[in-house]
Amino acid sequence: MSQIIKTPSPQVIAVAEADKGQSDILSADVETAAPEKKSWWNTSARTGERKLLLKLDLFIFALLTDNDLELLGDQYNYFQTLWTIGYTVGMIPSQVILTYIRPSLWLPSVEISWAIITFCFAAVKNYKHVYVLRLLLGLAESPFYVGGMTLLGSWYTPKELATRAAIFYSAAFAAQMFSGYLQAAVYTGLDGVHGLPGWRWLFIICGCINIPGALWGYFAVPDSPYNTRVFYLSEEERALAKSRVEEVGRKPFEGVTLKTFKSALSRPFVWVFVLNYMQVPRSITDRNRFRFFCTATYGADFFGIYLKTLNEYTVQQVNIIPTAAYAVGLVGAILFGFISDRLRDRVSVAFVIVLLNFTTCVVLATNPSKAGVFFGYLVNPATNSYGPLIISLLGETFTSLADERALILGMAQTMGATFNAWLPLLIFNTGTQLPYFRAGWITSSACAAAQAVGVLLLGYLGKRIVRDTADQKL
């Protein structure tokens, strides 16, 4: 039976900054290597190329960053469902639009619409208003992650792409940590100011945070090396950027058509990629908000629940201990991306990540000791790096097929979102599987095993596509 919720829900209170995690601001501190020497960050020995990469890093990553409502418990679930519907519906159309419209026009415009919707949350009067806004918010957010990854794939070459993709993906971890501090600060300092409760101020502040970044995006998003017009790249740097992507065979967007859909859907690689992407580990994030990927792990979401069942820790400790997983996820994502770039090998590194994921899932599936649970929940987040790694593999496999690359990423993200809307509710049921979630981790172990086979198959099929497209040029 539904009960009236008398305290604000973290999902409703923090939806603005939590759902927007993938597009929060992330900056990269980069040091320029000495002339004619390689650095750990930029492997190029050409001074001009290192300078170009420095500018791209700085400008791209700076952007690709309820008492009052008397809500019933079931209505919170509807909030999440409506957001997921909007997000799922919007991704593929956004990727198609991105092949016709400059990213510097499309992405900032959608960012502004997101900020406006966020402001509207501060004025809602009842749950029906929230329903409408949640649907619109999902639509507004859908372009950012896939669009950001597509933008990175347009500029960076195989020797540097995975590291940048991992950093962009890791922005979610930093955003999660920041959102908690922001929420606490708002409640402490603004609750009741001008007669507004703290949660309404939170939406106002989050909207204000995103407006300047969106406006800046009109000038700073570099579009494509083939048509960039940004102020911070000289003519020589634009020519260098174009020559870099031409050297690896990367082509400009021509516009997704029906022929593009038919071509993509006819490739076995695409179906294996989508299935593998749906199983990407995504163990970091609040369990009440959407995750980008589906089945392989559900991770730190339930670590806190397990800790509560032990009756050994204070409320503060239960909240603090799982946050160590955020740091592991952040370091793991960047480290595996860095190793992959240095080795120029996506498949082998991805396979190692899958094996680590399988190991932690099996440990958690076998009703382990307390030490085993801690190991599983705290080590597993390092496997989140698998997502940006296989996106990098996609970009390199379809380097000369830009429109298909953008479309396939949108398709994979959409399928992951679709399954995430219902499958975790079955395999990680908090009503029947406490405290170990055995069924969920058994399922996750099976998915990880399938993923190991899938990543090897992707390597094989990917080489065939690269060979076939190379033959077509001859």
mmCIF file of C-alpha atoms in Angstrom, residues 258-449:
data_model
loop_
_atom_site.group_PDB
_atom_site.id
_atom_site.type_symbol
_atom_site.label_atom_id
_atom_site.label_comp_id
_atom_site.label_asym_id
_atom_site.label_seq_id
_atom_site.Cartn_x
_atom_site.Cartn_y
_atom_site.Cartn_z
ATOM 1 C CA LEU A 258 18.028 5.257 -44.731
ATOM 2 C CA LYS A 259 20.983 3.705 -46.535
ATOM 3 C CA THR A 260 23.103 4.306 -43.436
ATOM 4 C CA PHE A 261 20.583 2.439 -41.280
ATOM 5 C CA LYS A 262 20.495 -0.495 -43.709
ATOM 6 C CA SER A 263 24.271 -0.683 -43.914
ATOM 7 C CA ALA A 264 24.728 -0.603 -40.130
ATOM 8 C CA LEU A 265 22.037 -3.174 -39.419
ATOM 9 C CA SER A 266 23.507 -5.572 -41.983
ATOM 10 C CA ARG A 267 26.818 -5.836 -40.135
ATOM 11 C CA PRO A 268 27.274 -8.653 -37.542
ATOM 12 C CA PHE A 269 29.717 -6.374 -35.707
ATOM 13 C CA VAL A 270 26.901 -3.962 -34.897
ATOM 14 C CA TRP A 271 24.691 -6.590 -33.259
ATOM 15 C CA VAL A 272 27.584 -7.958 -31.197
ATOM 16 C CA PHE A 273 28.576 -4.426 -30.218
ATOM 17 C CA VAL A 274 25.059 -3.503 -29.097
ATOM 18 C CA LEU A 275 24.735 -6.674 -27.013
ATOM 19 C CA ASN A 276 28.163 -6.124 -25.455
ATOM 20 C CA TYR A 277 27.438 -2.479 -24.763
ATOM 21 C CA MET A 278 24.198 -3.359 -23.008
ATOM 22 C CA GLN A 279 26.258 -5.465 -20.602
ATOM 23 C CA VAL A 280 28.815 -2.784 -19.818
ATOM 24 C CA PRO A 281 29.631 -2.652 -16.100
ATOM 25 C CA ARG A 282 28.233 0.471 -14.491
ATOM 26 C CA SER A 283 28.447 -0.037 -10.804
ATOM 27 C CA ILE A 284 28.827 3.592 -9.766
ATOM 28 C CA THR A 285 25.810 5.878 -9.362
ATOM 29 C CA ASP A 286 22.827 6.280 -7.163
ATOM 30 C CA ARG A 287 20.516 3.318 -7.592
ATOM 31 C CA ASN A 288 17.487 5.576 -8.126
ATOM 32 C CA ARG A 289 18.863 7.273 -11.218
ATOM 33 C CA PHE A 290 19.383 6.009 -14.709
ATOM 34 C CA ARG A 291 22.553 4.223 -15.672
ATOM 35 C CA PHE A 292 23.827 4.194 -19.228
ATOM 36 C CA PHE A 293 24.440 0.488 -19.390
ATOM 37 C CA CYS A 294 22.592 -2.636 -18.560
ATOM 38 C CA THR A 295 23.300 -5.978 -17.088
ATOM 39 C CA ALA A 296 26.868 -6.862 -16.188
ATOM 40 C CA THR A 297 27.039 -5.248 -12.738
ATOM 41 C CA TYR A 298 24.842 -3.258 -10.445
ATOM 42 C CA GLY A 299 27.648 -2.608 -8.011
ATOM 43 C CA ALA A 300 28.057 -0.019 -5.315
ATOM 44 C CA ASP A 301 24.363 0.823 -5.488
ATOM 45 C CA PHE A 302 23.681 -1.949 -2.973
ATOM 46 C CA PHE A 303 26.865 -1.791 -0.936
ATOM 47 C CA GLY A 304 25.244 0.615 1.488
ATOM 48 C CA ILE A 305 22.230 -1.681 1.851
ATOM 49 C CA TYR A 306 24.548 -4.568 2.750
ATOM 50 C CA LEU A 307 26.365 -2.441 5.317
ATOM 51 C CA LYS A 308 23.086 -1.531 6.981
ATOM 52 C CA THR A 309 22.184 -5.200 7.450
ATOM 53 C CA LEU A 310 25.391 -5.793 9.435
ATOM 54 C CA ASN A 311 24.293 -3.386 12.191
ATOM 55 C CA GLU A 312 27.966 -2.580 12.780
ATOM 56 C CA TYR A 313 28.199 0.900 11.306
ATOM 57 C CA THR A 314 26.755 4.304 12.019
ATOM 58 C CA VAL A 315 24.581 6.074 9.461
ATOM 59 C CA GLN A 316 27.525 8.290 8.536
ATOM 60 C CA GLN A 317 29.791 5.290 7.996
ATOM 61 C CA VAL A 318 27.178 3.567 5.845
ATOM 62 C CA ASN A 319 27.094 6.674 3.646
ATOM 63 C CA ILE A 320 30.846 7.256 3.555
ATOM 64 C CA ILE A 321 32.318 3.757 3.068
ATOM 65 C CA PRO A 322 30.735 3.125 -0.375
ATOM 66 C CA THR A 323 32.112 6.438 -1.673
ATOM 67 C CA ALA A 324 35.521 4.773 -1.916
ATOM 68 C CA ALA A 325 34.075 3.023 -4.971
ATOM 69 C CA TYR A 326 33.836 6.383 -6.754
ATOM 70 C CA ALA A 327 37.580 6.879 -6.410
ATOM 71 C CA VAL A 328 38.281 3.336 -7.623
ATOM 72 C CA GLY A 329 36.016 3.882 -10.616
ATOM 73 C CA LEU A 330 37.673 7.191 -11.462
ATOM 74 C CA VAL A 331 41.221 5.835 -11.254
ATOM 75 C CA GLY A 332 40.358 2.555 -12.986
ATOM 76 C CA ALA A 333 38.665 4.223 -15.942
ATOM 77 C CA ILE A 334 41.587 6.547 -16.630
ATOM 78 C CA LEU A 335 44.240 3.904 -15.971
ATOM 79 C CA PHE A 336 42.777 1.292 -18.314
ATOM 80 C CA GLY A 337 42.163 3.936 -20.984
ATOM 81 C CA PHE A 338 45.769 5.112 -20.676
ATOM 82 C CA ILE A 339 47.138 1.567 -20.930
ATOM 83 C CA SER A 340 44.960 0.865 -23.961
ATOM 84 C CA ASP A 341 46.252 3.958 -25.753
ATOM 85 C CA ARG A 342 49.856 3.111 -24.996
ATOM 86 C CA LEU A 343 49.503 -0.488 -26.148
ATOM 87 C CA ARG A 344 47.252 0.500 -29.087
ATOM 88 C CA ASP A 345 45.205 -2.559 -28.160
ATOM 89 C CA ARG A 346 41.525 -2.198 -27.243
ATOM 90 C CA VAL A 347 40.530 -5.863 -27.333
ATOM 91 C CA SER A 348 43.199 -7.273 -24.974
ATOM 92 C CA VAL A 349 42.715 -4.545 -22.369
ATOM 93 C CA ALA A 350 38.934 -4.861 -22.617
ATOM 94 C CA PHE A 351 39.258 -8.619 -22.110
ATOM 95 C CA VAL A 352 41.274 -8.082 -18.922
ATOM 96 C CA ILE A 353 38.600 -5.689 -17.664
ATOM 97 C CA VAL A 354 35.895 -8.278 -18.362
ATOM 98 C CA LEU A 355 37.850 -10.946 -16.461
ATOM 99 C CA LEU A 356 38.127 -8.609 -13.466
ATOM 100 C CA ASN A 357 34.416 -7.902 -13.694
ATOM 101 C CA PHE A 358 33.639 -11.640 -13.856
ATOM 102 C CA THR A 359 35.827 -12.312 -10.809
ATOM 103 C CA THR A 360 34.156 -9.689 -8.630
ATOM 104 C CA CYS A 361 30.681 -10.778 -9.729
ATOM 105 C CA VAL A 362 31.411 -14.414 -8.879
ATOM 106 C CA VAL A 363 32.744 -13.435 -5.466
ATOM 107 C CA LEU A 364 29.574 -11.470 -4.738
ATOM 108 C CA ALA A 365 27.357 -14.256 -6.092
ATOM 109 C CA THR A 366 28.676 -16.914 -3.715
ATOM 110 C CA ASN A 367 27.455 -15.432 -0.417
ATOM 111 C CA PRO A 368 30.990 -14.388 0.505
ATOM 112 C CA SER A 369 32.547 -13.345 3.771
ATOM 113 C CA LYS A 370 32.532 -9.736 4.831
ATOM 114 C CA ALA A 371 35.998 -9.302 3.300
ATOM 115 C CA GLY A 372 34.733 -10.822 0.057
ATOM 116 C CA VAL A 373 31.814 -8.408 -0.119
ATOM 117 C CA PHE A 374 34.120 -5.456 0.455
ATOM 118 C CA PHE A 375 36.470 -6.756 -2.240
ATOM 119 C CA GLY A 376 33.664 -7.246 -4.744
ATOM 120 C CA TYR A 377 31.961 -3.910 -4.232
ATOM 121 C CA LEU A 378 35.112 -1.813 -4.013
ATOM 122 C CA VAL A 379 37.138 -3.424 -6.824
ATOM 123 C CA ASN A 380 34.308 -3.881 -9.305
ATOM 124 C CA PRO A 381 33.962 -0.148 -10.149
ATOM 125 C CA ALA A 382 37.363 -0.246 -11.868
ATOM 126 C CA THR A 383 35.650 -2.202 -14.652
ATOM 127 C CA ASN A 384 33.555 0.811 -15.625
ATOM 128 C CA SER A 385 36.379 1.657 -18.027
ATOM 129 C CA TYR A 386 35.063 -1.023 -20.400
ATOM 130 C CA GLY A 387 32.426 1.351 -21.801
ATOM 131 C CA PRO A 388 34.680 4.108 -23.157
ATOM 132 C CA LEU A 389 37.148 1.457 -24.306
ATOM 133 C CA ILE A 390 34.774 -0.322 -26.658
ATOM 134 C CA ILE A 391 33.412 3.036 -27.836
ATOM 135 C CA SER A 392 36.986 3.805 -28.848
ATOM 136 C CA LEU A 393 37.101 0.445 -30.643
ATOM 137 C CA LEU A 394 33.891 1.392 -32.458
ATOM 138 C CA GLY A 395 35.391 4.707 -33.550
ATOM 139 C CA GLU A 396 38.524 3.071 -34.916
ATOM 140 C CA THR A 397 36.615 0.284 -36.661
ATOM 141 C CA PHE A 398 34.315 2.770 -38.410
ATOM 142 C CA THR A 399 36.930 5.489 -38.804
ATOM 143 C CA SER A 400 36.029 6.065 -42.470
ATOM 144 C CA LEU A 401 32.289 5.547 -41.885
ATOM 145 C CA ALA A 402 31.498 8.543 -39.702
ATOM 146 C CA ASP A 403 27.716 8.465 -40.105
ATOM 147 C CA GLU A 404 27.504 4.778 -39.203
ATOM 148 C CA ARG A 405 29.745 5.344 -36.191
ATOM 149 C CA ALA A 406 27.421 8.024 -34.797
ATOM 150 C CA LEU A 407 24.308 5.979 -35.526
ATOM 151 C CA ILE A 408 25.615 2.748 -33.980
ATOM 152 C CA LEU A 409 26.577 4.492 -30.749
ATOM 153 C CA GLY A 410 23.079 5.951 -30.498
ATOM 154 C CA MET A 411 21.548 2.527 -31.125
ATOM 155 C CA ALA A 412 23.675 0.852 -28.452
ATOM 156 C CA GLN A 413 22.955 3.545 -25.873
ATOM 157 C CA THR A 414 19.235 3.329 -26.615
ATOM 158 C CA MET A 415 19.146 -0.441 -26.138
ATOM 159 C CA GLY A 416 21.080 -0.170 -22.890
ATOM 160 C CA ALA A 417 18.607 2.403 -21.615
ATOM 161 C CA THR A 418 15.646 0.252 -22.622
ATOM 162 C CA PHE A 419 16.849 -2.810 -20.732
ATOM 163 C CA ASN A 420 17.944 -0.768 -17.744
ATOM 164 C CA ALA A 421 14.368 0.453 -17.326
ATOM 165 C CA TRP A 422 13.132 -2.973 -16.201
ATOM 166 C CA LEU A 423 15.781 -5.683 -15.913
ATOM 167 C CA PRO A 424 17.555 -4.481 -12.731
ATOM 168 C CA LEU A 425 14.184 -4.416 -10.962
ATOM 169 C CA LEU A 426 14.002 -8.182 -11.504
ATOM 170 C CA ILE A 427 17.546 -9.300 -10.784
ATOM 171 C CA PHE A 428 18.314 -6.896 -7.906
ATOM 172 C CA ASN A 429 15.062 -6.947 -5.983
ATOM 173 C CA THR A 430 15.468 -5.208 -2.639
ATOM 174 C CA GLY A 431 12.343 -6.863 -1.298
ATOM 175 C CA THR A 432 13.417 -10.484 -1.733
ATOM 176 C CA GLN A 433 17.210 -10.657 -2.145
ATOM 177 C CA LEU A 434 18.686 -8.838 0.832
ATOM 178 C CA PRO A 435 21.487 -8.664 1.763
ATOM 179 C CA TYR A 436 23.566 -10.449 -0.929
ATOM 180 C CA PHE A 437 21.417 -10.080 -4.084
ATOM 181 C CA ARG A 438 22.481 -13.542 -5.157
ATOM 182 C CA ALA A 439 20.218 -13.733 -8.238
ATOM 183 C CA GLY A 440 21.521 -10.387 -9.464
ATOM 184 C CA TRP A 441 25.166 -11.310 -9.133
ATOM 185 C CA ILE A 442 24.660 -14.747 -10.690
ATOM 186 C CA THR A 443 23.042 -13.039 -13.675
ATOM 187 C CA SER A 444 25.847 -10.503 -13.766
ATOM 188 C CA SER A 445 28.454 -13.287 -13.721
ATOM 189 C CA ALA A 446 26.775 -14.984 -16.683
ATOM 190 C CA CYS A 447 26.628 -11.683 -18.566
ATOM 191 C CA ALA A 448 30.313 -11.046 -17.867
ATOM 192 C CA ALA A 449 31.190 -14.482 -19.261
#
